[in-house]
Amino acid sequence: CVPLRRNLFLLPSPVSLDVAARLEPARLENLLVLASRLFDVVIVDVPIHIDRLTTACMEHSNQVLQVVAPTVVDLRNQQRQLRYLHDLGIPVAKVGTLINRMPTAERRRRNMDPFAAEIERHLSGRTLATLPRDDDAASLSIGAGESVVTVAPDSSLSRASEAAASALLGVTTVQQSTRSPWSRWLSLLRR
């Protein structure tokens, strides 16, 4: 595990596809059991395609979270994946959805996104959290190589991310410092 921050570690995937292809589900299950004993929360980011390793991850998970953009293509892919998961014996009851890049209420009011109402209706039962589309905060986060909560704490994306973490993981928000945005930027540049 690579320590990223206090209480946050990353176990990177194998660098080579050959190494990843040789990983057996039984070894992955052993890693998941060990990780669950060492950490309170284990998050496994799996590729969009379903293979024997992603199936093994989902079988041993308490919750499966599908990240879906509010597009017709993503919704169709999500429906298809739900059918595959059901066919594989993964209980659909443990599958939830996180909507990423959801248009803001103002944009929906002005009917700039004609599919927003349909998407909300379609996902209403399984949506566990929603992250708004906030290109400025996301770009700032990617450019700084830091969490959006760190570089843009007052953005709608940060607030939604904190709410999602609280709802999904029981994580509470850390008290934000009273430093100005400029002093936070300077501290990031000094690192």
mmCIF file of N, CA and C in Angstrom, residues 19-95:
data_model
loop_
_atom_site.group_PDB
_atom_site.id
_atom_site.type_symbol
_atom_site.label_atom_id
_atom_site.label_comp_id
_atom_site.label_asym_id
_atom_site.label_seq_id
_atom_site.Cartn_x
_atom_site.Cartn_y
_atom_site.Cartn_z
ATOM 1 N N VAL A 19 0.380 -9.209 -15.892
ATOM 2 C CA VAL A 19 0.344 -9.500 -14.452
ATOM 3 C C VAL A 19 -1.102 -9.480 -13.964
ATOM 4 N N ALA A 20 -1.866 -8.500 -14.415
ATOM 5 C CA ALA A 20 -3.274 -8.407 -14.006
ATOM 6 C C ALA A 20 -4.070 -9.617 -14.490
ATOM 7 N N ALA A 21 -3.760 -10.103 -15.690
ATOM 8 C CA ALA A 21 -4.484 -11.255 -16.244
ATOM 9 C C ALA A 21 -4.178 -12.533 -15.466
ATOM 10 N N ARG A 22 -2.990 -12.600 -14.849
ATOM 11 C CA ARG A 22 -2.619 -13.803 -14.090
ATOM 12 C C ARG A 22 -3.184 -13.808 -12.670
ATOM 13 N N LEU A 23 -3.722 -12.684 -12.226
ATOM 14 C CA LEU A 23 -4.280 -12.622 -10.880
ATOM 15 C C LEU A 23 -5.536 -13.477 -10.817
ATOM 16 N N GLU A 24 -5.530 -14.426 -9.938
ATOM 17 C CA GLU A 24 -6.665 -15.336 -9.776
ATOM 18 C C GLU A 24 -7.683 -14.751 -8.808
ATOM 19 N N PRO A 25 -8.971 -15.039 -9.016
ATOM 20 C CA PRO A 25 -9.996 -14.545 -8.091
ATOM 21 C C PRO A 25 -9.742 -14.960 -6.646
ATOM 22 N N ALA A 26 -9.192 -16.139 -6.424
ATOM 23 C CA ALA A 26 -8.920 -16.583 -5.051
ATOM 24 C C ALA A 26 -7.879 -15.683 -4.377
ATOM 25 N N ARG A 27 -6.849 -15.262 -5.106
ATOM 26 C CA ARG A 27 -5.836 -14.356 -4.544
ATOM 27 C C ARG A 27 -6.445 -12.985 -4.284
ATOM 28 N N LEU A 28 -7.311 -12.542 -5.188
ATOM 29 C CA LEU A 28 -7.983 -11.262 -4.991
ATOM 30 C C LEU A 28 -8.872 -11.323 -3.748
ATOM 31 N N GLU A 29 -9.578 -12.430 -3.571
ATOM 32 C CA GLU A 29 -10.420 -12.595 -2.389
ATOM 33 C C GLU A 29 -9.579 -12.537 -1.121
ATOM 34 N N ASN A 30 -8.399 -13.162 -1.137
ATOM 35 C CA ASN A 30 -7.502 -13.105 0.026
ATOM 36 C C ASN A 30 -7.073 -11.669 0.315
ATOM 37 N N LEU A 31 -6.767 -10.904 -0.738
ATOM 38 C CA LEU A 31 -6.402 -9.493 -0.559
ATOM 39 C C LEU A 31 -7.558 -8.699 0.033
ATOM 40 N N LEU A 32 -8.768 -8.962 -0.442
ATOM 41 C CA LEU A 32 -9.931 -8.247 0.068
ATOM 42 C C LEU A 32 -10.205 -8.583 1.535
ATOM 43 N N VAL A 33 -10.040 -9.845 1.905
ATOM 44 C CA VAL A 33 -10.231 -10.243 3.305
ATOM 45 C C VAL A 33 -9.200 -9.560 4.188
ATOM 46 N N LEU A 34 -7.937 -9.550 3.750
ATOM 47 C CA LEU A 34 -6.872 -8.896 4.513
ATOM 48 C C LEU A 34 -7.140 -7.401 4.630
ATOM 49 N N ALA A 35 -7.507 -6.767 3.526
ATOM 50 C CA ALA A 35 -7.773 -5.325 3.542
ATOM 51 C C ALA A 35 -8.943 -4.990 4.466
ATOM 52 N N SER A 36 -9.976 -5.819 4.456
ATOM 53 C CA SER A 36 -11.138 -5.538 5.311
ATOM 54 C C SER A 36 -10.799 -5.675 6.791
ATOM 55 N N ARG A 37 -9.785 -6.485 7.118
ATOM 56 C CA ARG A 37 -9.347 -6.595 8.519
ATOM 57 C C ARG A 37 -8.500 -5.403 8.929
ATOM 58 N N LEU A 38 -7.752 -4.826 7.988
ATOM 59 C CA LEU A 38 -6.827 -3.736 8.307
ATOM 60 C C LEU A 38 -7.461 -2.349 8.243
ATOM 61 N N PHE A 39 -8.510 -2.196 7.427
ATOM 62 C CA PHE A 39 -9.087 -0.879 7.191
ATOM 63 C C PHE A 39 -10.587 -0.885 7.462
ATOM 64 N N ASP A 40 -11.096 0.260 7.885
ATOM 65 C CA ASP A 40 -12.529 0.405 8.133
ATOM 66 C C ASP A 40 -13.321 0.388 6.836
ATOM 67 N N VAL A 41 -12.781 1.034 5.801
ATOM 68 C CA VAL A 41 -13.461 1.132 4.516
ATOM 69 C C VAL A 41 -12.476 0.751 3.424
ATOM 70 N N VAL A 42 -12.910 -0.125 2.534
ATOM 71 C CA VAL A 42 -12.097 -0.527 1.384
ATOM 72 C C VAL A 42 -12.909 -0.205 0.136
ATOM 73 N N ILE A 43 -12.323 0.609 -0.728
ATOM 74 C CA ILE A 43 -12.987 0.979 -1.978
ATOM 75 C C ILE A 43 -12.185 0.378 -3.116
ATOM 76 N N VAL A 44 -12.846 -0.375 -3.966
ATOM 77 C CA VAL A 44 -12.196 -1.001 -5.116
ATOM 78 C C VAL A 44 -12.773 -0.358 -6.368
ATOM 79 N N ASP A 45 -11.906 0.284 -7.139
ATOM 80 C CA ASP A 45 -12.318 0.909 -8.393
ATOM 81 C C ASP A 45 -12.109 -0.113 -9.494
ATOM 82 N N VAL A 46 -13.197 -0.609 -10.048
ATOM 83 C CA VAL A 46 -13.107 -1.642 -11.075
ATOM 84 C C VAL A 46 -13.415 -1.046 -12.441
ATOM 85 N N PRO A 47 -12.888 -1.665 -13.499
ATOM 86 C CA PRO A 47 -13.180 -1.158 -14.846
ATOM 87 C C PRO A 47 -14.658 -1.349 -15.182
ATOM 88 N N ILE A 48 -15.084 -0.693 -16.228
ATOM 89 C CA ILE A 48 -16.503 -0.741 -16.606
ATOM 90 C C ILE A 48 -16.921 -2.120 -17.101
ATOM 91 N N HIS A 49 -15.974 -2.878 -17.669
ATOM 92 C CA HIS A 49 -16.345 -4.210 -18.159
ATOM 93 C C HIS A 49 -16.373 -5.196 -16.991
ATOM 94 N N ILE A 50 -17.175 -6.226 -17.146
ATOM 95 C CA ILE A 50 -17.323 -7.224 -16.085
ATOM 96 C C ILE A 50 -16.558 -8.470 -16.496
ATOM 97 N N ASP A 51 -15.594 -8.846 -15.649
ATOM 98 C CA ASP A 51 -14.841 -10.071 -15.877
ATOM 99 C C ASP A 51 -14.795 -10.847 -14.570
ATOM 100 N N ARG A 52 -13.984 -11.889 -14.497
ATOM 101 C CA ARG A 52 -13.966 -12.740 -13.303
ATOM 102 C C ARG A 52 -13.453 -12.000 -12.068
ATOM 103 N N LEU A 53 -12.539 -11.036 -12.248
ATOM 104 C CA LEU A 53 -12.014 -10.297 -11.100
ATOM 105 C C LEU A 53 -13.020 -9.260 -10.591
ATOM 106 N N THR A 54 -13.672 -8.552 -11.506
ATOM 107 C CA THR A 54 -14.670 -7.583 -11.051
ATOM 108 C C THR A 54 -15.851 -8.297 -10.396
ATOM 109 N N THR A 55 -16.190 -9.471 -10.921
ATOM 110 C CA THR A 55 -17.265 -10.261 -10.307
ATOM 111 C C THR A 55 -16.871 -10.689 -8.896
ATOM 112 N N ALA A 56 -15.607 -11.124 -8.720
ATOM 113 C CA ALA A 56 -15.130 -11.519 -7.389
ATOM 114 C C ALA A 56 -15.173 -10.338 -6.428
ATOM 115 N N CYS A 57 -14.799 -9.149 -6.894
ATOM 116 C CA CYS A 57 -14.865 -7.952 -6.044
ATOM 117 C C CYS A 57 -16.295 -7.669 -5.617
ATOM 118 N N MET A 58 -17.206 -7.732 -6.570
ATOM 119 C CA MET A 58 -18.598 -7.403 -6.264
ATOM 120 C C MET A 58 -19.250 -8.446 -5.373
ATOM 121 N N GLU A 59 -18.870 -9.712 -5.534
ATOM 122 C CA GLU A 59 -19.437 -10.755 -4.677
ATOM 123 C C GLU A 59 -19.056 -10.545 -3.220
ATOM 124 N N HIS A 60 -17.851 -10.022 -2.979
ATOM 125 C CA HIS A 60 -17.368 -9.840 -1.609
ATOM 126 C C HIS A 60 -17.609 -8.434 -1.067
ATOM 127 N N SER A 61 -18.298 -7.615 -1.814
ATOM 128 C CA SER A 61 -18.557 -6.236 -1.388
ATOM 129 C C SER A 61 -19.842 -6.156 -0.585
ATOM 130 N N ASN A 62 -19.865 -5.206 0.333
ATOM 131 C CA ASN A 62 -21.095 -4.902 1.044
ATOM 132 C C ASN A 62 -22.008 -4.044 0.180
ATOM 133 N N GLN A 63 -21.382 -3.234 -0.681
ATOM 134 C CA GLN A 63 -22.144 -2.339 -1.527
ATOM 135 C C GLN A 63 -21.412 -2.166 -2.853
ATOM 136 N N VAL A 64 -22.162 -2.117 -3.935
ATOM 137 C CA VAL A 64 -21.624 -1.861 -5.264
ATOM 138 C C VAL A 64 -22.181 -0.518 -5.706
ATOM 139 N N LEU A 65 -21.299 0.376 -6.087
ATOM 140 C CA LEU A 65 -21.710 1.724 -6.473
ATOM 141 C C LEU A 65 -21.360 1.952 -7.931
ATOM 142 N N GLN A 66 -22.382 2.149 -8.748
ATOM 143 C CA GLN A 66 -22.179 2.459 -10.159
ATOM 144 C C GLN A 66 -22.129 3.978 -10.303
ATOM 145 N N VAL A 67 -21.053 4.472 -10.917
ATOM 146 C CA VAL A 67 -20.931 5.898 -11.189
ATOM 147 C C VAL A 67 -21.449 6.133 -12.597
ATOM 148 N N VAL A 68 -22.479 6.969 -12.709
ATOM 149 C CA VAL A 68 -23.173 7.170 -13.973
ATOM 150 C C VAL A 68 -23.237 8.660 -14.288
ATOM 151 N N ALA A 69 -22.860 9.009 -15.502
ATOM 152 C CA ALA A 69 -23.082 10.377 -15.977
ATOM 153 C C ALA A 69 -24.516 10.463 -16.490
ATOM 154 N N PRO A 70 -25.142 11.618 -16.369
ATOM 155 C CA PRO A 70 -26.547 11.729 -16.778
ATOM 156 C C PRO A 70 -26.710 11.848 -18.292
ATOM 157 N N THR A 71 -26.370 10.769 -18.961
ATOM 158 C CA THR A 71 -26.556 10.715 -20.414
ATOM 159 C C THR A 71 -27.351 9.463 -20.755
ATOM 160 N N VAL A 72 -27.986 9.481 -21.881
ATOM 161 C CA VAL A 72 -28.781 8.332 -22.307
ATOM 162 C C VAL A 72 -27.869 7.102 -22.467
ATOM 163 N N VAL A 73 -26.678 7.289 -23.023
ATOM 164 C CA VAL A 73 -25.744 6.174 -23.226
ATOM 165 C C VAL A 73 -25.347 5.551 -21.889
ATOM 166 N N ASP A 74 -24.993 6.386 -20.905
ATOM 167 C CA ASP A 74 -24.615 5.851 -19.596
ATOM 168 C C ASP A 74 -25.778 5.140 -18.916
ATOM 169 N N LEU A 75 -26.989 5.675 -19.068
ATOM 170 C CA LEU A 75 -28.147 5.013 -18.465
ATOM 171 C C LEU A 75 -28.393 3.648 -19.085
ATOM 172 N N ARG A 76 -28.257 3.548 -20.392
ATOM 173 C CA ARG A 76 -28.437 2.249 -21.048
ATOM 174 C C ARG A 76 -27.356 1.269 -20.610
ATOM 175 N N ASN A 77 -26.112 1.748 -20.514
ATOM 176 C CA ASN A 77 -25.030 0.879 -20.037
ATOM 177 C C ASN A 77 -25.287 0.421 -18.608
ATOM 178 N N GLN A 78 -25.812 1.328 -17.770
ATOM 179 C CA GLN A 78 -26.101 0.967 -16.392
ATOM 180 C C GLN A 78 -27.194 -0.089 -16.323
ATOM 181 N N GLN A 79 -28.243 0.062 -17.125
ATOM 182 C CA GLN A 79 -29.311 -0.939 -17.147
ATOM 183 C C GLN A 79 -28.772 -2.293 -17.604
ATOM 184 N N ARG A 80 -27.923 -2.283 -18.612
ATOM 185 C CA ARG A 80 -27.324 -3.523 -19.113
ATOM 186 C C ARG A 80 -26.459 -4.173 -18.025
ATOM 187 N N GLN A 81 -25.662 -3.349 -17.334
ATOM 188 C CA GLN A 81 -24.830 -3.895 -16.264
ATOM 189 C C GLN A 81 -25.668 -4.475 -15.132
ATOM 190 N N LEU A 82 -26.765 -3.827 -14.800
ATOM 191 C CA LEU A 82 -27.639 -4.373 -13.752
ATOM 192 C C LEU A 82 -28.166 -5.750 -14.144
ATOM 193 N N ARG A 83 -28.508 -5.923 -15.416
ATOM 194 C CA ARG A 83 -28.969 -7.246 -15.880
ATOM 195 C C ARG A 83 -27.838 -8.269 -15.777
ATOM 196 N N TYR A 84 -26.628 -7.872 -16.176
ATOM 197 C CA TYR A 84 -25.478 -8.787 -16.082
ATOM 198 C C TYR A 84 -25.217 -9.173 -14.631
ATOM 199 N N LEU A 85 -25.252 -8.191 -13.737
ATOM 200 C CA LEU A 85 -25.002 -8.480 -12.324
ATOM 201 C C LEU A 85 -26.046 -9.443 -11.779
ATOM 202 N N HIS A 86 -27.292 -9.222 -12.151
ATOM 203 C CA HIS A 86 -28.359 -10.128 -11.718
ATOM 204 C C HIS A 86 -28.106 -11.541 -12.245
ATOM 205 N N ASP A 87 -27.724 -11.647 -13.520
ATOM 206 C CA ASP A 87 -27.436 -12.959 -14.114
ATOM 207 C C ASP A 87 -26.257 -13.648 -13.439
ATOM 208 N N LEU A 88 -25.290 -12.846 -12.925
ATOM 209 C CA LEU A 88 -24.120 -13.409 -12.247
ATOM 210 C C LEU A 88 -24.391 -13.764 -10.790
ATOM 211 N N GLY A 89 -25.572 -13.430 -10.307
ATOM 212 C CA GLY A 89 -25.917 -13.761 -8.928
ATOM 213 C C GLY A 89 -25.579 -12.671 -7.931
ATOM 214 N N ILE A 90 -25.201 -11.483 -8.393
ATOM 215 C CA ILE A 90 -24.936 -10.356 -7.496
ATOM 216 C C ILE A 90 -26.294 -9.759 -7.123
ATOM 217 N N PRO A 91 -26.619 -9.684 -5.834
ATOM 218 C CA PRO A 91 -27.912 -9.113 -5.452
ATOM 219 C C PRO A 91 -28.034 -7.659 -5.896
ATOM 220 N N VAL A 92 -29.029 -7.378 -6.692
ATOM 221 C CA VAL A 92 -29.221 -6.030 -7.205
ATOM 222 C C VAL A 92 -29.540 -5.065 -6.058
ATOM 223 N N ALA A 93 -30.019 -5.583 -4.935
ATOM 224 C CA ALA A 93 -30.330 -4.734 -3.782
ATOM 225 C C ALA A 93 -29.089 -4.048 -3.226
ATOM 226 N N LYS A 94 -27.902 -4.614 -3.440
ATOM 227 C CA LYS A 94 -26.701 -3.963 -2.918
ATOM 228 C C LYS A 94 -26.043 -3.041 -3.945
ATOM 229 N N VAL A 95 -26.703 -2.847 -5.092
ATOM 230 C CA VAL A 95 -26.183 -1.961 -6.129
ATOM 231 C C VAL A 95 -26.873 -0.613 -6.026
#
